[in-house]
Amino acid sequence: MKFGILINEGPYTHQASDSAYQFTKAALEKGHEIFRVFFYHDGVNNGTRLTVPPQDDRNVVTRWSELAKQYQLDLVLCVAAAQRRGLLDENEAKRNGKDAHNIAEGFRISGLGQLIEAGIQADRLVVFGD
Amino acid sequence: MLLHTVNKSPFERVALQTCLRLSQAGCGILLLEDGVYAALQGTQTEAQIKDALNDKKVYALLPDLQARGFTADKVIAGVQLIDYNGFVDLVIEYQATQAWL
Amino acid sequence: MMDDENSGGKIKKFLYLNRKAPYGSIYALESLEVVLIGAAFDQDVSLAFVDDGVYQLVKGQSTDGIGMKNFSPTYRALEMYDVEKLYVDQASLEARGLTEADLLVPVEVLDSAQMAALMAEQEVVFSF
């Protein structure tokens, strides 16, 4: 079965991203397909490569990056939500005259249409948030 | 039928109460994250969960309960404990999932 | 057309479940942004306002004093996007001392059984 995942909260403050990760991993290990993981609201903060959690804690961001690499996951940060919160890829940084970009490996920035498309194409949409 | 997910403590937010009011007989309600506190015996909300069990299925995510210091024997009889694999299966079993964030 | 490419011609029942008050957090505003983008996809869209979500529709919002954008007029513009099914939970209104007359757009007020039935028929539920 094909799942779409929506994550509305960033890493560490809320459990949402952790719950979504455990769910996504379980679904993939059972042989299901993840059509897309879409990050919205503060959820876009899951896609910054500049997080430096303490060494004895999980790294929420790299955990997503690694899962994406292993299963060719499509991890999408909403562009409008990301720009508001200072998450930029190389193109967006250039376009907006900013001197840095910070998107972690395996994530890409795109529009809200990608969320709607996930709702349409996936057999089930599961929302994680606060 | 819907699978409702509730991730809020019933002592802090109204998510569970509204979910119980606006869910139909035959649906499933999954308690996760801070929502699992509603699955415990002896709380002020125990009667509401017991009432829901008359015509709805209630599930709680065991890893979330254990993380918070509770074991299966503290859970209201009739509430089914599941892990993340079970969560995946539930999402498939019901036609759609509605999150009460 | 973008719509056909992305939707593959499928039409699904989409519910946007709004349960949060405006301004105190961004959920109401960003939810509305999804509704506006989603309108281009020609799905069968309903909006439900439940719990503090009913505060999103209160008339007379004036945000000058807090320096934030008043996005409430956008609810009136939804009709132009063919988003016309706005449902409000009666019990949530009553609990907050509000009536339909306090709201800035025409809505359909549903009792608990009707709202539960509306939710139960959905295929995709976006909660923010």
Coordinates of C-alpha atoms in Angstrom, one line a residue:
Chain A
M1 CA 0.0 0.0 0.0
K2 CA 1.1 3.6 -0.7
F3 CA 1.3 6.1 2.2
G4 CA 1.6 9.8 2.3
I5 CA 3.0 11.3 5.4
L6 CA 2.5 14.9 6.7
I7 CA 4.7 16.2 9.5
N8 CA 3.7 19.5 11.1
E9 CA 6.3 20.0 13.8
G10 CA 10.0 20.4 13.9
P11 CA 12.5 18.0 15.6
Y12 CA 13.0 17.8 19.3
T13 CA 10.3 20.2 20.6
H14 CA 7.5 17.8 19.7
Q15 CA 7.4 14.0 19.3
A16 CA 5.7 14.3 15.9
S17 CA 8.7 13.8 13.7
D18 CA 9.9 10.9 15.9
S19 CA 6.5 9.2 15.7
A20 CA 6.4 9.8 11.9
Y21 CA 9.8 8.3 11.5
Q22 CA 9.0 5.2 13.5
F23 CA 5.8 4.8 11.5
T24 CA 7.5 5.4 8.1
K25 CA 10.3 2.9 9.0
A26 CA 7.8 0.3 10.1
A27 CA 5.8 0.7 6.9
L28 CA 8.8 0.4 4.7
E29 CA 10.1 -2.6 6.5
K30 CA 6.7 -4.3 6.0
G31 CA 7.2 -3.7 2.2
H32 CA 4.9 -0.8 1.8
E33 CA 5.6 2.3 -0.4
I34 CA 5.9 5.8 0.9
F35 CA 4.7 8.1 -1.8
R36 CA 6.1 11.2 -0.1
V37 CA 6.9 12.7 3.3
F38 CA 5.8 16.3 3.3
F39 CA 7.1 18.7 6.0
Y40 CA 4.9 21.7 6.8
H41 CA 4.6 24.4 9.5
D42 CA 7.6 24.1 11.8
G43 CA 8.0 20.6 10.3
V44 CA 10.3 22.2 7.7
N45 CA 12.9 22.5 10.5
N46 CA 13.4 18.7 10.1
G47 CA 15.3 19.5 7.0
T48 CA 18.1 21.7 8.2
R49 CA 21.6 20.2 8.0
L50 CA 22.9 22.6 10.7
T51 CA 21.4 20.9 13.7
V52 CA 23.9 19.6 16.2
P53 CA 22.2 17.5 18.8
P54 CA 24.2 16.1 21.8
Q55 CA 26.1 13.0 21.0
D56 CA 24.0 10.8 23.2
D57 CA 20.8 11.8 21.6
R58 CA 19.2 10.7 18.3
N59 CA 19.9 12.9 15.3
V60 CA 16.4 13.4 13.9
V61 CA 17.6 15.1 10.7
T62 CA 20.2 12.6 9.6
R63 CA 17.9 9.7 10.6
W64 CA 15.5 11.0 7.9
S65 CA 18.4 11.6 5.4
E66 CA 19.6 8.0 5.9
L67 CA 16.1 6.5 5.6
A68 CA 15.7 8.6 2.4
K69 CA 18.9 7.2 1.0
Q70 CA 18.1 3.6 1.9
Y71 CA 14.6 3.6 0.4
Q72 CA 14.7 6.5 -2.1
L73 CA 12.2 8.5 -0.1
D74 CA 10.8 11.8 -1.4
L75 CA 11.3 14.2 1.5
V76 CA 9.7 17.6 0.6
L77 CA 9.8 20.8 2.6
C78 CA 7.1 23.3 1.8
V79 CA 8.8 26.3 0.2
A80 CA 6.6 29.0 1.7
A81 CA 6.8 27.5 5.2
A82 CA 10.6 27.0 4.7
Q83 CA 11.3 30.5 3.6
R84 CA 9.4 32.0 6.5
R85 CA 11.6 30.0 8.9
G86 CA 15.0 30.4 7.3
L87 CA 15.3 27.1 5.4
L88 CA 16.7 27.7 2.0
D89 CA 18.3 25.5 -0.7
E90 CA 21.0 26.8 -3.0
N91 CA 18.6 28.1 -5.6
E92 CA 16.3 29.8 -3.1
A93 CA 19.3 31.4 -1.3
K94 CA 20.6 32.8 -4.6
R95 CA 17.2 34.0 -5.7
N96 CA 16.6 35.8 -2.4
G97 CA 20.1 37.2 -2.0
K98 CA 21.0 35.2 1.1
D99 CA 24.6 34.2 1.9
A100 CA 23.9 30.6 3.0
H101 CA 21.7 27.6 2.4
N102 CA 21.0 24.8 4.8
I103 CA 19.0 21.9 3.4
A104 CA 20.0 18.5 4.6
E105 CA 20.8 15.6 2.3
G106 CA 17.8 13.8 0.9
F107 CA 15.4 16.7 1.3
R108 CA 14.1 19.0 -1.4
I109 CA 12.1 22.2 -1.4
S110 CA 8.8 22.4 -3.3
G111 CA 5.3 23.8 -3.3
L112 CA 2.2 22.9 -1.4
G113 CA 0.9 21.2 -4.5
Q114 CA 3.2 18.4 -3.6
L115 CA 1.1 17.8 -0.5
I116 CA -2.2 17.9 -2.3
E117 CA -0.7 15.4 -4.8
A118 CA 0.3 13.1 -2.0
G119 CA -3.3 13.3 -0.7
I120 CA -4.5 12.3 -4.1
Q121 CA -2.0 9.6 -5.1
A122 CA -1.4 7.9 -1.8
D123 CA -3.9 5.3 -0.6
R124 CA -3.6 6.7 3.0
L125 CA -2.5 10.1 4.3
V126 CA -1.3 10.1 7.9
V127 CA -0.7 13.4 9.7
F128 CA 1.7 13.9 12.6
G129 CA 1.8 17.1 14.5
D130 CA 0.9 18.9 17.7
Chain B
M1 CA -14.7 3.8 8.9
L2 CA -12.1 6.3 10.2
L3 CA -9.1 5.7 12.3
H4 CA -8.9 8.6 14.7
T5 CA -5.5 9.4 16.2
V6 CA -5.3 11.4 19.5
N7 CA -1.8 12.5 20.7
K8 CA -2.9 14.8 23.5
S9 CA -3.2 14.2 27.2
P10 CA -6.9 14.4 28.0
F11 CA -6.0 16.6 31.0
E12 CA -4.5 19.3 28.9
R13 CA -6.6 19.5 25.8
V14 CA -10.1 18.7 24.5
A15 CA -8.9 16.6 21.6
L16 CA -10.0 13.3 23.1
Q17 CA -13.4 14.6 24.2
T18 CA -14.2 16.1 20.8
C19 CA -12.9 13.0 19.1
L20 CA -15.2 10.8 21.2
R21 CA -18.2 13.1 20.5
L22 CA -17.5 13.3 16.7
S23 CA -16.6 9.7 16.0
Q24 CA -19.0 7.0 14.9
A25 CA -19.8 3.5 16.2
G26 CA -17.4 1.1 14.5
C27 CA -14.5 3.5 14.2
G28 CA -11.1 3.1 15.7
I29 CA -9.4 5.5 18.1
L30 CA -5.6 5.2 18.5
L31 CA -4.0 6.9 21.5
L32 CA -0.4 7.8 20.9
E33 CA 2.3 10.2 22.3
D34 CA 0.7 12.1 25.3
G35 CA -2.6 10.6 24.2
V36 CA -1.7 7.3 25.9
Y37 CA -2.4 8.8 29.3
A38 CA -6.1 8.3 28.5
A39 CA -5.6 4.6 28.2
L40 CA -4.7 4.2 31.9
Q41 CA -6.9 2.9 34.7
G42 CA -8.1 5.0 37.5
T43 CA -8.1 8.4 35.8
Q44 CA -10.9 10.9 35.5
T45 CA -11.3 10.0 31.9
E46 CA -11.5 6.2 32.4
A47 CA -15.3 6.2 32.2
Q48 CA -15.2 8.0 28.8
I49 CA -12.9 5.4 27.3
K50 CA -14.9 2.5 28.8
D51 CA -18.0 4.1 27.3
A52 CA -16.3 4.4 23.9
L53 CA -15.3 0.7 24.1
N54 CA -19.0 -0.2 23.9
D55 CA -19.2 0.5 20.2
K56 CA -15.7 1.6 19.1
K57 CA -12.2 0.1 19.1
V58 CA -9.6 1.8 21.2
Y59 CA -5.9 1.2 20.7
A60 CA -2.9 2.6 22.5
L61 CA 0.7 2.7 21.3
L62 CA 2.7 0.5 23.8
P63 CA 6.1 2.1 23.1
D64 CA 4.6 5.5 24.1
L65 CA 3.2 4.0 27.3
Q66 CA 6.4 2.3 28.2
A67 CA 8.4 5.5 27.5
R68 CA 6.2 7.3 30.0
G69 CA 6.7 4.7 32.7
F70 CA 3.5 2.5 32.4
T71 CA 3.1 -1.1 31.6
A72 CA 0.3 -3.1 30.0
D73 CA -1.3 -4.1 33.4
K74 CA -2.1 -0.4 34.1
V75 CA -4.2 -0.1 30.9
I76 CA -8.0 -0.2 30.8
A77 CA -9.4 -3.7 29.9
G78 CA -10.4 -3.7 26.3
V79 CA -7.9 -1.2 25.1
Q80 CA -5.7 -3.0 22.6
L81 CA -2.0 -2.3 22.8
I82 CA 0.0 -2.1 19.5
D83 CA 3.5 -1.3 18.3
Y84 CA 4.4 0.7 15.2
N85 CA 3.8 -2.3 12.9
G86 CA 0.3 -2.5 14.4
F87 CA -0.1 1.2 13.8
V88 CA 0.7 0.6 10.1
D89 CA -1.8 -2.2 9.9
L90 CA -4.5 -0.1 11.5
V91 CA -4.0 2.7 9.0
I92 CA -4.5 0.2 6.3
E93 CA -7.5 -1.4 8.0
Y94 CA -9.5 1.8 8.2
Q95 CA -10.5 3.8 5.1
A96 CA -8.8 7.0 6.2
T97 CA -7.0 8.4 9.2
Q98 CA -8.0 11.6 11.0
A99 CA -5.6 13.2 13.4
W100 CA -6.9 15.3 16.3
L101 CA -3.9 17.6 16.7
Chain C
M1 CA -3.1 21.5 -17.2
M2 CA -1.1 21.0 -14.0
D3 CA -4.2 19.6 -12.2
D4 CA -4.6 16.6 -14.5
E5 CA -0.9 15.7 -14.4
N6 CA -0.9 15.7 -10.6
S7 CA -4.2 14.1 -9.9
G8 CA -4.3 11.5 -12.6
G9 CA -8.0 12.4 -13.0
K10 CA -8.9 11.1 -9.5
I11 CA -11.4 13.0 -7.4
K12 CA -11.2 12.4 -3.7
K13 CA -13.1 13.7 -0.7
F14 CA -10.8 16.0 1.1
L15 CA -11.5 17.4 4.5
Y16 CA -9.5 20.2 6.1
L17 CA -10.0 19.9 9.8
N18 CA -9.5 23.3 11.6
R19 CA -9.3 23.1 15.4
K20 CA -7.0 26.0 16.3
A21 CA -7.6 29.7 16.9
P22 CA -6.0 32.3 14.7
Y23 CA -2.9 34.5 15.5
G24 CA -1.9 32.6 18.7
S25 CA -0.2 30.1 16.3
I26 CA 0.3 29.9 12.6
Y27 CA -1.8 26.8 11.9
A28 CA -5.0 28.6 10.8
L29 CA -3.1 30.8 8.3
E30 CA -1.0 28.1 6.9
S31 CA -4.0 25.8 6.7
L32 CA -5.8 28.4 4.6
E33 CA -2.7 28.5 2.3
V34 CA -3.1 24.8 1.7
V35 CA -6.8 25.2 0.9
L36 CA -6.0 27.9 -1.7
I37 CA -3.4 25.9 -3.4
G38 CA -5.5 22.7 -3.2
A39 CA -8.4 24.5 -4.9
A40 CA -6.5 24.2 -8.2
F41 CA -6.7 20.4 -8.0
D42 CA -10.5 20.1 -8.4
Q43 CA -11.0 17.7 -5.5
D44 CA -14.2 17.4 -3.5
V45 CA -13.2 19.8 -0.7
S46 CA -14.9 20.4 2.7
L47 CA -13.7 22.6 5.5
A48 CA -14.7 21.8 9.1
F49 CA -14.3 24.2 12.0
V50 CA -14.3 22.5 15.3
D51 CA -13.2 23.5 18.9
D52 CA -11.1 26.7 18.8
G53 CA -11.2 26.5 15.0
V54 CA -14.5 28.3 15.0
Y55 CA -12.6 31.4 16.2
Q56 CA -11.0 31.6 12.8
L57 CA -14.4 32.7 11.3
V58 CA -15.3 35.4 13.9
K59 CA -16.3 38.7 12.4
G60 CA -14.5 42.0 13.1
Q61 CA -11.0 40.7 13.4
S62 CA -8.7 43.8 13.5
T63 CA -5.0 43.0 13.8
D64 CA -3.4 46.5 13.7
G65 CA -2.6 46.4 17.3
I66 CA -0.6 43.2 17.1
G67 CA 1.3 44.0 13.9
M68 CA 0.1 40.8 12.2
K69 CA -1.7 40.4 8.9
N70 CA -5.5 40.0 9.2
F71 CA -6.1 37.0 6.9
S72 CA -9.8 36.6 7.8
P73 CA -11.0 38.3 4.6
T74 CA -9.6 35.3 2.7
Y75 CA -12.4 33.1 4.1
R76 CA -14.8 35.3 2.1
A77 CA -12.7 34.8 -1.0
L78 CA -12.9 31.0 -0.8
E79 CA -16.1 31.0 -2.9
M80 CA -14.2 32.4 -5.9
Y81 CA -11.9 29.4 -5.6
D82 CA -15.0 27.1 -5.7
V83 CA -14.4 26.2 -2.0
E84 CA -18.0 26.4 -0.8
K85 CA -18.5 23.7 1.7
L86 CA -17.7 25.3 5.1
Y87 CA -19.1 23.3 8.1
V88 CA -19.1 24.5 11.7
D89 CA -19.6 22.4 14.7
Q90 CA -22.6 23.6 16.6
A91 CA -21.4 22.4 20.0
S92 CA -18.1 24.2 19.6
L93 CA -19.9 27.4 18.7
E94 CA -22.3 27.1 21.7
A95 CA -19.5 26.3 24.1
R96 CA -17.9 29.6 23.1
G97 CA -21.0 31.7 23.4
L98 CA -21.1 32.2 19.6
T99 CA -23.9 31.9 17.0
E100 CA -23.8 31.8 13.3
A101 CA -24.5 35.6 13.3
D102 CA -21.0 36.1 14.7
L103 CA -19.3 34.5 11.7
L104 CA -17.9 36.4 8.7
V105 CA -19.0 33.9 6.0
P106 CA -22.0 31.8 5.3
V107 CA -21.5 28.3 6.8
E108 CA -23.5 25.2 7.4
V109 CA -23.8 24.5 11.2
L110 CA -23.9 20.8 11.9
D111 CA -24.9 19.0 15.1
S112 CA -22.6 16.3 16.4
A113 CA -24.2 13.4 14.5
Q114 CA -24.1 15.4 11.2
M115 CA -20.4 16.4 11.8
A116 CA -19.5 12.8 12.6
A117 CA -21.2 11.6 9.5
L118 CA -19.4 14.3 7.3
M119 CA -16.0 13.2 8.8
A120 CA -16.8 9.5 8.3
E121 CA -17.2 9.8 4.6
Q122 CA -13.8 11.5 3.9
E123 CA -10.9 9.9 2.1
V124 CA -8.2 12.3 3.0
V125 CA -8.1 14.4 6.2
F126 CA -5.7 17.3 6.5
S127 CA -5.3 18.3 10.2
F128 CA -3.3 21.4 11.1

